[in-house]
Short mmCIF file of C-alpha atoms in Angstrom, two decimals:
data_model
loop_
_atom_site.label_atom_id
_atom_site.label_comp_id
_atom_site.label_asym_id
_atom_site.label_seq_id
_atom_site.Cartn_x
_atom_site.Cartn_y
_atom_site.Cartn_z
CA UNK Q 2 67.86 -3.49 287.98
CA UNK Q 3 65.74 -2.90 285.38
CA UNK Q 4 64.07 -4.53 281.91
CA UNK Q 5 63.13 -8.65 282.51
CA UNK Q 6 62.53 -8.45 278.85
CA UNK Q 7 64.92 -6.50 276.17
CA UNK Q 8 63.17 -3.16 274.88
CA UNK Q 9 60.81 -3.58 272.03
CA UNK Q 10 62.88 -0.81 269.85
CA UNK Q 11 66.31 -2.03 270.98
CA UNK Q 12 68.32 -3.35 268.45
CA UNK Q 13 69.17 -7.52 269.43
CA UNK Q 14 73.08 -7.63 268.32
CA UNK Q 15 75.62 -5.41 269.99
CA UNK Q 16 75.31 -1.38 268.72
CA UNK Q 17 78.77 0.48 268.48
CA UNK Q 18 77.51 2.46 271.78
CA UNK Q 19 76.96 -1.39 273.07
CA UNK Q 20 80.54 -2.32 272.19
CA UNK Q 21 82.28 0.99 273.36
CA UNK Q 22 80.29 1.05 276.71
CA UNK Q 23 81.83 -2.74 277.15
CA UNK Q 24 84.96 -2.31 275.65
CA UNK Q 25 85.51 0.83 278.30
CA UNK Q 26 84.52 -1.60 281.59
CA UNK Q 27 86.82 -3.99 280.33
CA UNK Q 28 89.90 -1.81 279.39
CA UNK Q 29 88.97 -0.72 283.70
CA UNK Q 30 88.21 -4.64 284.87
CA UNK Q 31 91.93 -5.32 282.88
CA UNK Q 32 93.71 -3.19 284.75
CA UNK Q 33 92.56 -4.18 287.99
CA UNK Q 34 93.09 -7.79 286.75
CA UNK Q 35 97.01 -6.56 286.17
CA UNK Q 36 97.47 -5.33 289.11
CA UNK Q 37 95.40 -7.98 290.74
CA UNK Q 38 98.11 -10.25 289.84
CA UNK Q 39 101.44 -10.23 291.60
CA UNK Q 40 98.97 -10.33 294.48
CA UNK Q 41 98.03 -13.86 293.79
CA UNK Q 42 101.59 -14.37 293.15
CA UNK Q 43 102.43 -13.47 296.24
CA UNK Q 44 100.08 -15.18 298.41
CA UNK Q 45 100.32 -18.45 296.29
CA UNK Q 46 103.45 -20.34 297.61
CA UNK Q 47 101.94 -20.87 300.64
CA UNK Q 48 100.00 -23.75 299.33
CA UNK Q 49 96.96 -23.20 301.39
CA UNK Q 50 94.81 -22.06 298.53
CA UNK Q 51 94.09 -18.76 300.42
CA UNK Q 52 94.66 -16.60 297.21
CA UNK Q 53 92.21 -19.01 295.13
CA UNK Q 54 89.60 -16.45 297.17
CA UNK Q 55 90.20 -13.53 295.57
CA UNK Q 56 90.70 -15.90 291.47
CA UNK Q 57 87.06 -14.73 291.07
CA UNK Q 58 88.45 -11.44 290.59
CA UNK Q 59 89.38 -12.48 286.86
CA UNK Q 60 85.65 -13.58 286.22
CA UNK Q 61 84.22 -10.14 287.21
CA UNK Q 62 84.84 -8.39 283.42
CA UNK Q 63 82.19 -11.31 282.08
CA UNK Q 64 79.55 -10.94 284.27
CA UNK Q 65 79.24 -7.23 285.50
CA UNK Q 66 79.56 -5.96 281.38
CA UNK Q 67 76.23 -8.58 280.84
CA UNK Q 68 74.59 -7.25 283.44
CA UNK Q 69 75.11 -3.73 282.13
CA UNK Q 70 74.51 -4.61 278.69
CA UNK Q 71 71.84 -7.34 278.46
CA UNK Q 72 72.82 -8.81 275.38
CA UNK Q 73 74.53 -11.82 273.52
CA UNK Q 74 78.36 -11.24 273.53
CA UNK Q 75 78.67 -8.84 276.03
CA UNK Q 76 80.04 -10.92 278.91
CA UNK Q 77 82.30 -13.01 275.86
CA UNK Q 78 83.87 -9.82 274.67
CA UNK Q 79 84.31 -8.06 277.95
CA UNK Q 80 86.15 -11.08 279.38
CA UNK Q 81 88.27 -11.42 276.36
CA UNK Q 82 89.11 -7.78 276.03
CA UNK Q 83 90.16 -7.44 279.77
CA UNK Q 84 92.37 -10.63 279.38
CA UNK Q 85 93.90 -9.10 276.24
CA UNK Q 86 94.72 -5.61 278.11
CA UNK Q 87 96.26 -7.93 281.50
CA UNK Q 88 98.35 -9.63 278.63
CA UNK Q 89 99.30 -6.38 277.14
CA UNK Q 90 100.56 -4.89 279.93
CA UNK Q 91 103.09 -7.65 280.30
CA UNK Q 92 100.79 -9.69 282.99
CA UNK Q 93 103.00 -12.71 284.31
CA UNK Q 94 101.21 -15.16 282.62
CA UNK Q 95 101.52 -13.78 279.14
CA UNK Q 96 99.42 -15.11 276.03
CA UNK Q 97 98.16 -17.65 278.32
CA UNK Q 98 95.81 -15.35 280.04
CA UNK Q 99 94.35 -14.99 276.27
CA UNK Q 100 93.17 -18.48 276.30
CA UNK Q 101 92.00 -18.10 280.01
CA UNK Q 102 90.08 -14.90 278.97
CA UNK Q 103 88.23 -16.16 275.90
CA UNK Q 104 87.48 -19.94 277.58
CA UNK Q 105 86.12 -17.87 280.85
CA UNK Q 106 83.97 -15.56 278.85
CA UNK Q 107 82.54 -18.58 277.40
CA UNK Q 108 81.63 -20.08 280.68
CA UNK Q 109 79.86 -17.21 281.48
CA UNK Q 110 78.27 -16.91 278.22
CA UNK Q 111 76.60 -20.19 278.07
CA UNK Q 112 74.54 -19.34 281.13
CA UNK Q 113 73.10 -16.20 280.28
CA UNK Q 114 72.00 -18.03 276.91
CA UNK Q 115 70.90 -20.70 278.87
CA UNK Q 116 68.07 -18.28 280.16
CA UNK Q 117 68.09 -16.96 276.65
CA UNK Q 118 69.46 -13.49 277.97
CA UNK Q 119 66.26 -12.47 279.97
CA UNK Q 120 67.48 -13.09 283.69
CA UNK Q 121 70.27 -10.81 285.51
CA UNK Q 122 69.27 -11.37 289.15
CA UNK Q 123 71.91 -12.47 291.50
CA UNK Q 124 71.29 -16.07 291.31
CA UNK Q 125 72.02 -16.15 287.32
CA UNK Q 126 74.77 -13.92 288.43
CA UNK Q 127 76.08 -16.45 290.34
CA UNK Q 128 75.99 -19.41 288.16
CA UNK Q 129 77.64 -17.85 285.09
CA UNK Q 130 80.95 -16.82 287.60
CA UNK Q 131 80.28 -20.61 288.33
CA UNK Q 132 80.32 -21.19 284.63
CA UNK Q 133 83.60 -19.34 284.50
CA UNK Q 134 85.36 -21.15 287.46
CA UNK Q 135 84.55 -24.40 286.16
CA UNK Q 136 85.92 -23.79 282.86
CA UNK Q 137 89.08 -22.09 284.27
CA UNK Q 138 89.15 -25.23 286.90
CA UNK Q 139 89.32 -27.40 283.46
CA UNK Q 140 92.54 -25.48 281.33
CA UNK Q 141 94.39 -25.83 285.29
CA UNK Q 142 93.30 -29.50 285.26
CA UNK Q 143 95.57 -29.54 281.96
CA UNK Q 144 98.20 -26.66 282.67
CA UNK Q 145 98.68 -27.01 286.42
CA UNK Q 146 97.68 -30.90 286.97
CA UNK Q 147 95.89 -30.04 289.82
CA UNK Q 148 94.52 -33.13 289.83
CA UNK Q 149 97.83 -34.77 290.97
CA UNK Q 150 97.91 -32.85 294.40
CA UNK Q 151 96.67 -34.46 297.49
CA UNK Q 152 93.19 -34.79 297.53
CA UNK Q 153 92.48 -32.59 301.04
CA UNK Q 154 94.86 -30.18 298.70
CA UNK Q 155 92.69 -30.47 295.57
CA UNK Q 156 89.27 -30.04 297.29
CA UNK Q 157 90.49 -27.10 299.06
CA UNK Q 158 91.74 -25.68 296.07
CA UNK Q 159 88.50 -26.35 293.71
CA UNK Q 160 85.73 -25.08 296.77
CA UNK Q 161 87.71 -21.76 297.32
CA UNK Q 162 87.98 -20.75 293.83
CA UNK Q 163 84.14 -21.57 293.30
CA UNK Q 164 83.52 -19.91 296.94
CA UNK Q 165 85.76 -16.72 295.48
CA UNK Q 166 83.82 -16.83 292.19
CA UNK Q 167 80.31 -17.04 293.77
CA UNK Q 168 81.31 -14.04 296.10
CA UNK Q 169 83.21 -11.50 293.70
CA UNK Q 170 81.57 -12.46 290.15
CA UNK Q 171 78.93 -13.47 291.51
CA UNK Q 172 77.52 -11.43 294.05
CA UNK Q 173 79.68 -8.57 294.57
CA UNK Q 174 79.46 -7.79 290.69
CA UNK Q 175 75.50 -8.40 290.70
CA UNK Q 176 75.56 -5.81 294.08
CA UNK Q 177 78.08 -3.10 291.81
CA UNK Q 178 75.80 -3.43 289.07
CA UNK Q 179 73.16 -2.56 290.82
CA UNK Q 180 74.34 0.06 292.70
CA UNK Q 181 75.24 1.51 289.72
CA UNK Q 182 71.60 1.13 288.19
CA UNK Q 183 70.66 3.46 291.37
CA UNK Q 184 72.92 6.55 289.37
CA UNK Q 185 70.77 6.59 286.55
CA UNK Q 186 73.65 6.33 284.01
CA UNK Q 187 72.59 3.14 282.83
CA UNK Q 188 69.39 3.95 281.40
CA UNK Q 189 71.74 5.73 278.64
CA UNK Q 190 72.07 2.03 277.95
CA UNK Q 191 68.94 0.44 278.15
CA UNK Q 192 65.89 3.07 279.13
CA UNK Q 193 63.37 0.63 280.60
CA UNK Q 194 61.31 0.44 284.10
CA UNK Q 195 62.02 -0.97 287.66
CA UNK Q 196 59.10 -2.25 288.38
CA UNK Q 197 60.38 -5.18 285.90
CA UNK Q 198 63.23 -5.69 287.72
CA UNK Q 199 61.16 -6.11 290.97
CA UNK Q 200 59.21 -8.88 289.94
CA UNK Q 201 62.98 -10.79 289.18
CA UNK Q 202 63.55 -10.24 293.08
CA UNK G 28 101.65 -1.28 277.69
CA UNK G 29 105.41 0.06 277.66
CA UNK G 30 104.93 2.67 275.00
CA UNK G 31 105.84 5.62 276.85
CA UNK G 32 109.66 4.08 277.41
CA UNK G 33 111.87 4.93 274.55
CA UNK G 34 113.46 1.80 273.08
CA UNK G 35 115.19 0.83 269.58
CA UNK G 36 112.88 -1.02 266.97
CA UNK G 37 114.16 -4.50 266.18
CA UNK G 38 113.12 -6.79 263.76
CA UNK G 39 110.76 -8.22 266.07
CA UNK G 40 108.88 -5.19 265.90
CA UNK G 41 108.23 -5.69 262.52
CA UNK G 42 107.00 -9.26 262.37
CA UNK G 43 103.26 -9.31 261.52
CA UNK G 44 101.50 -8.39 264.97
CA UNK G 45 98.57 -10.95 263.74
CA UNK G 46 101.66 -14.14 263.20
CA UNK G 47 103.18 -12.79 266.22
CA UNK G 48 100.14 -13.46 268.67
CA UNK G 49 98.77 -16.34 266.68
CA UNK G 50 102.30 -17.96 267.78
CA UNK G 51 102.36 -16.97 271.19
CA UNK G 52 99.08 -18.44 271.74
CA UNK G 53 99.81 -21.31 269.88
CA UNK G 54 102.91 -22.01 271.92
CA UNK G 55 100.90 -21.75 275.29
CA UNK G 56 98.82 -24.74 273.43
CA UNK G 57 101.83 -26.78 272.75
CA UNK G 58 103.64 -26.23 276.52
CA UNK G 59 100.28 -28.32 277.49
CA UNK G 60 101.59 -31.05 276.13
CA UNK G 61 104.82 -31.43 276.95
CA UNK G 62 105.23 -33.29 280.32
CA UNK G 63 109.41 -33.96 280.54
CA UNK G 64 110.99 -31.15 282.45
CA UNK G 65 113.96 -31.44 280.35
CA UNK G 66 112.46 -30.17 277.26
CA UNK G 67 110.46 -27.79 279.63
CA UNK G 68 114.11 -26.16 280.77
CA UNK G 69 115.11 -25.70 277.83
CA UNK G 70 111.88 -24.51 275.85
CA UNK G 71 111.32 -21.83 278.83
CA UNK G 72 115.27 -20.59 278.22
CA UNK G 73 114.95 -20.81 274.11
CA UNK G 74 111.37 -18.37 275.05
CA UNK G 75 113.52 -16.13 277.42
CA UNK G 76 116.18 -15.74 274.71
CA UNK G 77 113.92 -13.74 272.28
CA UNK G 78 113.77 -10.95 275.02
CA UNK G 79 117.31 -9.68 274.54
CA UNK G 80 116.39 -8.82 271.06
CA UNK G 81 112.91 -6.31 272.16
CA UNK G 82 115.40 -3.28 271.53
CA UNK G 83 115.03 -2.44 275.09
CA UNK G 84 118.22 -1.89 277.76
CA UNK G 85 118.88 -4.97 279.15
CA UNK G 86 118.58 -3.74 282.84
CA UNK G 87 114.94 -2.40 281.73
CA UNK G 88 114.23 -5.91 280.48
CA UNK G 89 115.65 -7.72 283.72
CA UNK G 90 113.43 -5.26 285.69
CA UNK G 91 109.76 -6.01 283.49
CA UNK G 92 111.54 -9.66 284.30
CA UNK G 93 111.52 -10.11 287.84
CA UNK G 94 108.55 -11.06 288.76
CA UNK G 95 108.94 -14.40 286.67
CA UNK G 96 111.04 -15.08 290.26
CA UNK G 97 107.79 -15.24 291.82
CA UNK G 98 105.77 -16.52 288.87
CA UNK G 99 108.37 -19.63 289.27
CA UNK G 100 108.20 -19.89 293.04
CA UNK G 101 104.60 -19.35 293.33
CA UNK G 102 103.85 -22.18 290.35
CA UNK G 103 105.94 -24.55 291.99
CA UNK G 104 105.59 -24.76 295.76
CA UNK G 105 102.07 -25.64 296.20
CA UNK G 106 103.11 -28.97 293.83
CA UNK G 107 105.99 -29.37 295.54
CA UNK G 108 104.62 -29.73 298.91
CA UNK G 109 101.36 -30.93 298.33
CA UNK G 110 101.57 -33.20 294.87
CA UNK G 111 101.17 -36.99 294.87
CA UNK G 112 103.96 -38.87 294.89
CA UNK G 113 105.28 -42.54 295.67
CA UNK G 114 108.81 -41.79 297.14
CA UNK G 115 109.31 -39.66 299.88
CA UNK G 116 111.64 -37.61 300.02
CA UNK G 117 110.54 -35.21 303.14
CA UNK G 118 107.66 -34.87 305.20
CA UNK G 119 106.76 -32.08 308.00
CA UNK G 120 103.01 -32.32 309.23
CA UNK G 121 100.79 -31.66 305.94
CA UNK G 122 103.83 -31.14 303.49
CA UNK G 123 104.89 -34.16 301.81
CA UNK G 124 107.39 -33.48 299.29
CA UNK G 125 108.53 -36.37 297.47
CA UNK G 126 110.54 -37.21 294.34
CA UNK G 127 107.08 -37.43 291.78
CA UNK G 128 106.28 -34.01 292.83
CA UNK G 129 109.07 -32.06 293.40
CA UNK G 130 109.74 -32.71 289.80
CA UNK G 131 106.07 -31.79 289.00
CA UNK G 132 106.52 -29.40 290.89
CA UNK G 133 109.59 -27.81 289.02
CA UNK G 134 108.29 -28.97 285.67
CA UNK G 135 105.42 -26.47 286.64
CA UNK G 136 107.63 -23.97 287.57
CA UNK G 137 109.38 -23.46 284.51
CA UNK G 138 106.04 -24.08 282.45
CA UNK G 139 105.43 -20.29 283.80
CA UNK G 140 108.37 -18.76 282.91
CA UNK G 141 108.36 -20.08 279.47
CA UNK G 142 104.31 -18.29 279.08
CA UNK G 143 105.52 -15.16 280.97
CA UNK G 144 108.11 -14.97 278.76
CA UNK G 145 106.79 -15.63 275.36
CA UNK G 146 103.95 -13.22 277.15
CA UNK G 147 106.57 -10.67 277.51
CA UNK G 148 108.50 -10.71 274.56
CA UNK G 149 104.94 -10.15 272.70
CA UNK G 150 103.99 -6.88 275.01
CA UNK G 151 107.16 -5.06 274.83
CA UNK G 152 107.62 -5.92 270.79
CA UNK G 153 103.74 -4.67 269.81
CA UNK G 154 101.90 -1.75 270.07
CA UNK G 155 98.19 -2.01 270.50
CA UNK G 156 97.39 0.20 267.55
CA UNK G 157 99.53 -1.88 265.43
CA UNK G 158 97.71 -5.21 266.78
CA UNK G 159 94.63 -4.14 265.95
CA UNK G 160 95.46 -2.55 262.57
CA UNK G 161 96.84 -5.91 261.63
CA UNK G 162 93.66 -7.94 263.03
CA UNK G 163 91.52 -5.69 260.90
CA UNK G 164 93.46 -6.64 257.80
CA UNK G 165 95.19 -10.25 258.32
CA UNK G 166 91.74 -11.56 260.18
CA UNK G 167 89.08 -9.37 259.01
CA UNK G 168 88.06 -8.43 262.83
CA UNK G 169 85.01 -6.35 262.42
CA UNK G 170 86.28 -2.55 262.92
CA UNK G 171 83.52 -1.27 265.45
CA UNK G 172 85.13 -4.01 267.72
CA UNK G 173 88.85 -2.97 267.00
CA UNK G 174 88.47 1.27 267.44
CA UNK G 175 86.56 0.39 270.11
CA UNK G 176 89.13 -0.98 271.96
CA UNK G 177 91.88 1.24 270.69
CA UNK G 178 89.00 4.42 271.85
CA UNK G 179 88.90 2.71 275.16
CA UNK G 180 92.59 2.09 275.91
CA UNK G 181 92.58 5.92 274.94
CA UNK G 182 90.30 6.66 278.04
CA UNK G 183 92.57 5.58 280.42
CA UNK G 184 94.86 8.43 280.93
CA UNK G 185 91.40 10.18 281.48
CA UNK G 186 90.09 7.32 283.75
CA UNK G 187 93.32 8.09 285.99
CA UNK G 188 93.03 11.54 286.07
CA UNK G 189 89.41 11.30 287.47
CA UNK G 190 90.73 8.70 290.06
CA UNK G 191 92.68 11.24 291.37
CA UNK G 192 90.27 14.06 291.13
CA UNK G 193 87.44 12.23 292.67
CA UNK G 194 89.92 11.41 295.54
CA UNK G 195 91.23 14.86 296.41
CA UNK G 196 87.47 15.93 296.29
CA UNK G 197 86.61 12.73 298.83
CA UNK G 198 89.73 14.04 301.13
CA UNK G 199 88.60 17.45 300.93
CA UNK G 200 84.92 16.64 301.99
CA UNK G 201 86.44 14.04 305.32
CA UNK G 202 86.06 10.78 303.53
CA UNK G 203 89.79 9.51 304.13
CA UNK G 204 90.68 5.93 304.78
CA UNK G 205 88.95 4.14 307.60
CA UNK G 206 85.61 5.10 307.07
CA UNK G 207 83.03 2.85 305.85
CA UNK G 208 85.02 -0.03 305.41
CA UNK G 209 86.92 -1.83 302.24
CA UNK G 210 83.29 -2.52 300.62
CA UNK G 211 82.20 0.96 301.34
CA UNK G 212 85.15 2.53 300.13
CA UNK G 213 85.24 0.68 296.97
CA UNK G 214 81.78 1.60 296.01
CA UNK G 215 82.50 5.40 296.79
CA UNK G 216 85.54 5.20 293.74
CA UNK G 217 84.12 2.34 291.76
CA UNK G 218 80.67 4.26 291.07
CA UNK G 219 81.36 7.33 289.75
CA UNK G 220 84.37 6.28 287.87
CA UNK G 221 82.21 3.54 286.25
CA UNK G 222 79.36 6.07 285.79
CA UNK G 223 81.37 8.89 284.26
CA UNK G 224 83.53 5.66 282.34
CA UNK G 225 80.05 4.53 280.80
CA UNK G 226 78.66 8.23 279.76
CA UNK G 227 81.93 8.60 278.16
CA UNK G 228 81.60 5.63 276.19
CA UNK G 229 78.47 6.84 274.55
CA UNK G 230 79.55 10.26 274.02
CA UNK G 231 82.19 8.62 272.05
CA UNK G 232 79.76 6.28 270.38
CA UNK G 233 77.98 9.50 268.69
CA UNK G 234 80.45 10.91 267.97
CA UNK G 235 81.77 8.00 265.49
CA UNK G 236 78.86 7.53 264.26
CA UNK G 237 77.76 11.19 263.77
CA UNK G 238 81.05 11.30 261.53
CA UNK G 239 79.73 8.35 259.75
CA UNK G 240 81.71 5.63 261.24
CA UNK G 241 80.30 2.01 259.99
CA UNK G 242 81.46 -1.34 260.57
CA UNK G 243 81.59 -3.14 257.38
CA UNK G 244 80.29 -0.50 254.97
CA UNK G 245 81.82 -0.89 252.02
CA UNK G 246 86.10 -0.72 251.88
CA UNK G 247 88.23 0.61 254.28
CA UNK G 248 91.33 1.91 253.80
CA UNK G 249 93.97 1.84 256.53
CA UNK G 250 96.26 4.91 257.59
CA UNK G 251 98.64 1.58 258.89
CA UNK G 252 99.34 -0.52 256.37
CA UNK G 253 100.42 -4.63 257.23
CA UNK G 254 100.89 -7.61 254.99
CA UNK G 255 102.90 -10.13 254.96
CA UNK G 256 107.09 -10.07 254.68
CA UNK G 257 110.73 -12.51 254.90
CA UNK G 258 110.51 -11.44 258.46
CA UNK G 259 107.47 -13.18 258.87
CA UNK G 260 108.78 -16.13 257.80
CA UNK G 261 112.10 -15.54 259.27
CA UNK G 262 110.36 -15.41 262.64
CA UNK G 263 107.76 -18.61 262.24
CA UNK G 264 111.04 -20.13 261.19
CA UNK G 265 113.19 -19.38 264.06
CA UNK G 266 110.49 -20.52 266.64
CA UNK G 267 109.91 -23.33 265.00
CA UNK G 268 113.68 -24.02 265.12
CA UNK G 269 114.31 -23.27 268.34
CA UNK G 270 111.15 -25.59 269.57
CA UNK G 271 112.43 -28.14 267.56
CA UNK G 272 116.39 -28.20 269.33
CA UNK G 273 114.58 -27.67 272.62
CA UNK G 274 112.64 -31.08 272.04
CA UNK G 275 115.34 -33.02 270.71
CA UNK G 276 117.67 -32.15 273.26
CA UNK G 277 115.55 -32.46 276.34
CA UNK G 278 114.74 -36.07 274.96
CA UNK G 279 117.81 -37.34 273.65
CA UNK G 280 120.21 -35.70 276.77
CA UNK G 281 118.26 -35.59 279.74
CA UNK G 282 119.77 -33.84 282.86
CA UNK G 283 117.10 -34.18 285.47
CA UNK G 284 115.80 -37.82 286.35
CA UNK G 285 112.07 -37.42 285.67
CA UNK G 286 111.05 -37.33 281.59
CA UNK G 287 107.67 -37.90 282.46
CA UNK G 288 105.90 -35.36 285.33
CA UNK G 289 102.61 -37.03 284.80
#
């Protein structure tokens, strides 16, 4: 994936093409995360934690729009807007997932900062859908009291939602991403080389 | 989004959109702190109450509402068989259900159907348009942001359409289920919608701003007009109200044993 460093001539906040381009992944990411749902639902009263696997699902919206947009705010707003459309469209956990979306965005957020917006390789990638898990991990602590189950029960319960992140917002969206850098249509976004994006590895 | 579904408006349509979300976040805030299941019952039946006036049949409503069955079973089994607890009340290999956290467990339960509900009651009573009309006006949201998202909630009838194109075209050419595997066949649907998704976007992005379309630019004026009316107050009111019975209830006439899940 292309450009280490942002394009000389590119403009630093978020253009309206910027915003639409995110905006549009989102409204996509917020419908899977609807349907993604009852899903979890379903697989949930088991107790086992299996469907904590597949929570880094609701992380993806964050991480993939950053890595398409490069730029302060993306992964923020694409988290929050995909939360917003789940809520919309009457998701089971109503305003809730509001909260959720705009706390998880953050999580994500602070990383890319972190490394001031430069680095998208997978193993940033990975630590911002850490930086969402741990945040979502911390409203649950509060909503859910997780911390009052068992502790086999808890472990299992933290380690497969950070396993799930890792692998879906982590690597999986870092994998789409590029994949989708291979079509060509993001240089409509940011026209830059690949050689740069070698050298990240 | 239920706006293709023909329904009366009520007067919970025409609360302020911006007061309307503004309380049904707040209220996910304040079910964080309430730890006695009684007041929990009751505060999740005082959220499902506002339902029955959306304008919508009832049997349409009890249908949008069934899946806060599962919400409510799948919130409060894990606790239930796996929470900490001092007296036991069962115990089968790794489930340990006792008294502490079945009532966790329960008090959990019905935390979810009070959110889905309040969550509900907000979706079927708002229209996006009308949402972000409001935030433009009551909260000053920048505007690229809010026809942004109204342009890309626009796209998804589109986005559908090409979903189904793109997999008549993948049957035609042999690619049916089974091939490649779930990663494979992800990517084959995933990249070109994303691809044509993301040209779209900035087709739509000149457009707007060929036709002059600035964020901030001097004063807008708005084809949807919202301020501020009684029914606004009416409706603050009436949470607040019913809240406030909930709480004093659920304290003073406990029916359940726990008060305190914590």
């Amino acid at each position: 994936m292309s450009t280490a460093m942002p394009n000389a001539d590119r403009p630093k906040g978020l253009t309206l093409a910027d915003i639409l381009v995110t905006l549009v992944v989102a409204v996509v990411f917020g419908i899977i995360y609807r349907i993604w749902n009852p899903m979890y639902d379903i697989l949930k009263p088991l107790g086992l934690h299996a469907e904590q696997l597949s929570y880094g699902m609701w992380f993806m919206a964050g991480t993939f729009a950053f890595l398409l947009i490069r730029k302060p705010g993306a992964a923020l707003l694409a988290e929050t807007a995909a939360a917003a459309l789940e809520a919309f469209m009457g998701g089971s956990w109503g305003a809730s997932t509001l909260v959720y979306g705009v706390l998880q965005g953050l999580g994500a957020e602070i990383i890319f900062a972190a490394f001031l917006y430069r680095k998208a390789g997978p193993i940033v990638t990975v630590l911002a859908s850490l930086g969402s898990a741990f945040v979502s991990i911390f409203i649950d602590a509060h909503y859910s009291y997780i911390d009052k189950m068992t502790a086999w029960n808890y472990t299992l319960f933290v380690s497969m939602r950070l396993l799930g992140s890792v692998v879906i917002a982590g690597l999986f969206a870092w994998a789409l991403a590029k994949a989708l850098e291979r079509t060509g249509v993001l240089s409509l976004i940011r026209p830059a080389s690949a050689k740069d994006y070698e050298a990240l590895g | 989004m239920h706006l293709t579904f023909s329904h009366r408006e009520t007067w919970l349509h025409r609360v302020n959109p911006t007061l309307k979300l503004a309380v049904s976040v707040l209220l996910f805030v304040a079910a964080l702190f309430v730890h006695n299941p009684n007041v929990m019952a009751l505060l999740a039946a005082a959220s499902l109450l506002p339902l029955l006036a959306t304008g919508h049949p009832p049997l349409r409503v009890l249908l949008y509402a069934s899946p806060f069955l599962l919400v409510f079973i799948s919130s409060a089994s894990g606790m239930i068989m796996f929470g900490t607890g001092a007296t036991l009340w069962f115990e089968l290999g790794l489930i340990r259900i006792t008294e502490e956290s079945f009532y966790r467990g329960l008090h959990l339960g019905l935390r979810s159907l009070q959110v889905a509900a309040v969550g509900l009651a907000f979706a079927l009573t708002t229209r996006p348009v009308a949402l972000f009309y409001s935030l433009m006006q009551q909260l000053r949201m920048p505007s690229k942001y809010a026809y942004s998202f109204l342009a890309a909630l626009n796209m998804v009838p589109l986005l559908a359409d090409e979903f189904f194109t793109l997999r008549q075209a993948l049957q035609i050419r042999g690619a049916g289920p089974g091939r490649k595997g779930i990663y494979g066949r992800l990517r084959m649907y995933a990249l070109p919608l994303l691809a044509q998704s993301i040209r779209r976007a900035q087709r739509t992005a000149a457009a707007m701003e060929a036709r002059r379309f600035r964020s901030g630019s001097g004063k807008r004026t708005y084809y949807y007009v919202y301020g501020w009316s009684r029914i606004d107050a009416l409706y603050a009111v009436s949470i607040a109200a019913l809240w406030l019975l909930a709480w004093l209830l659920g304290t003073h006439y406990p029916l359940l044993a726990a008060t305190d899940v914590r």
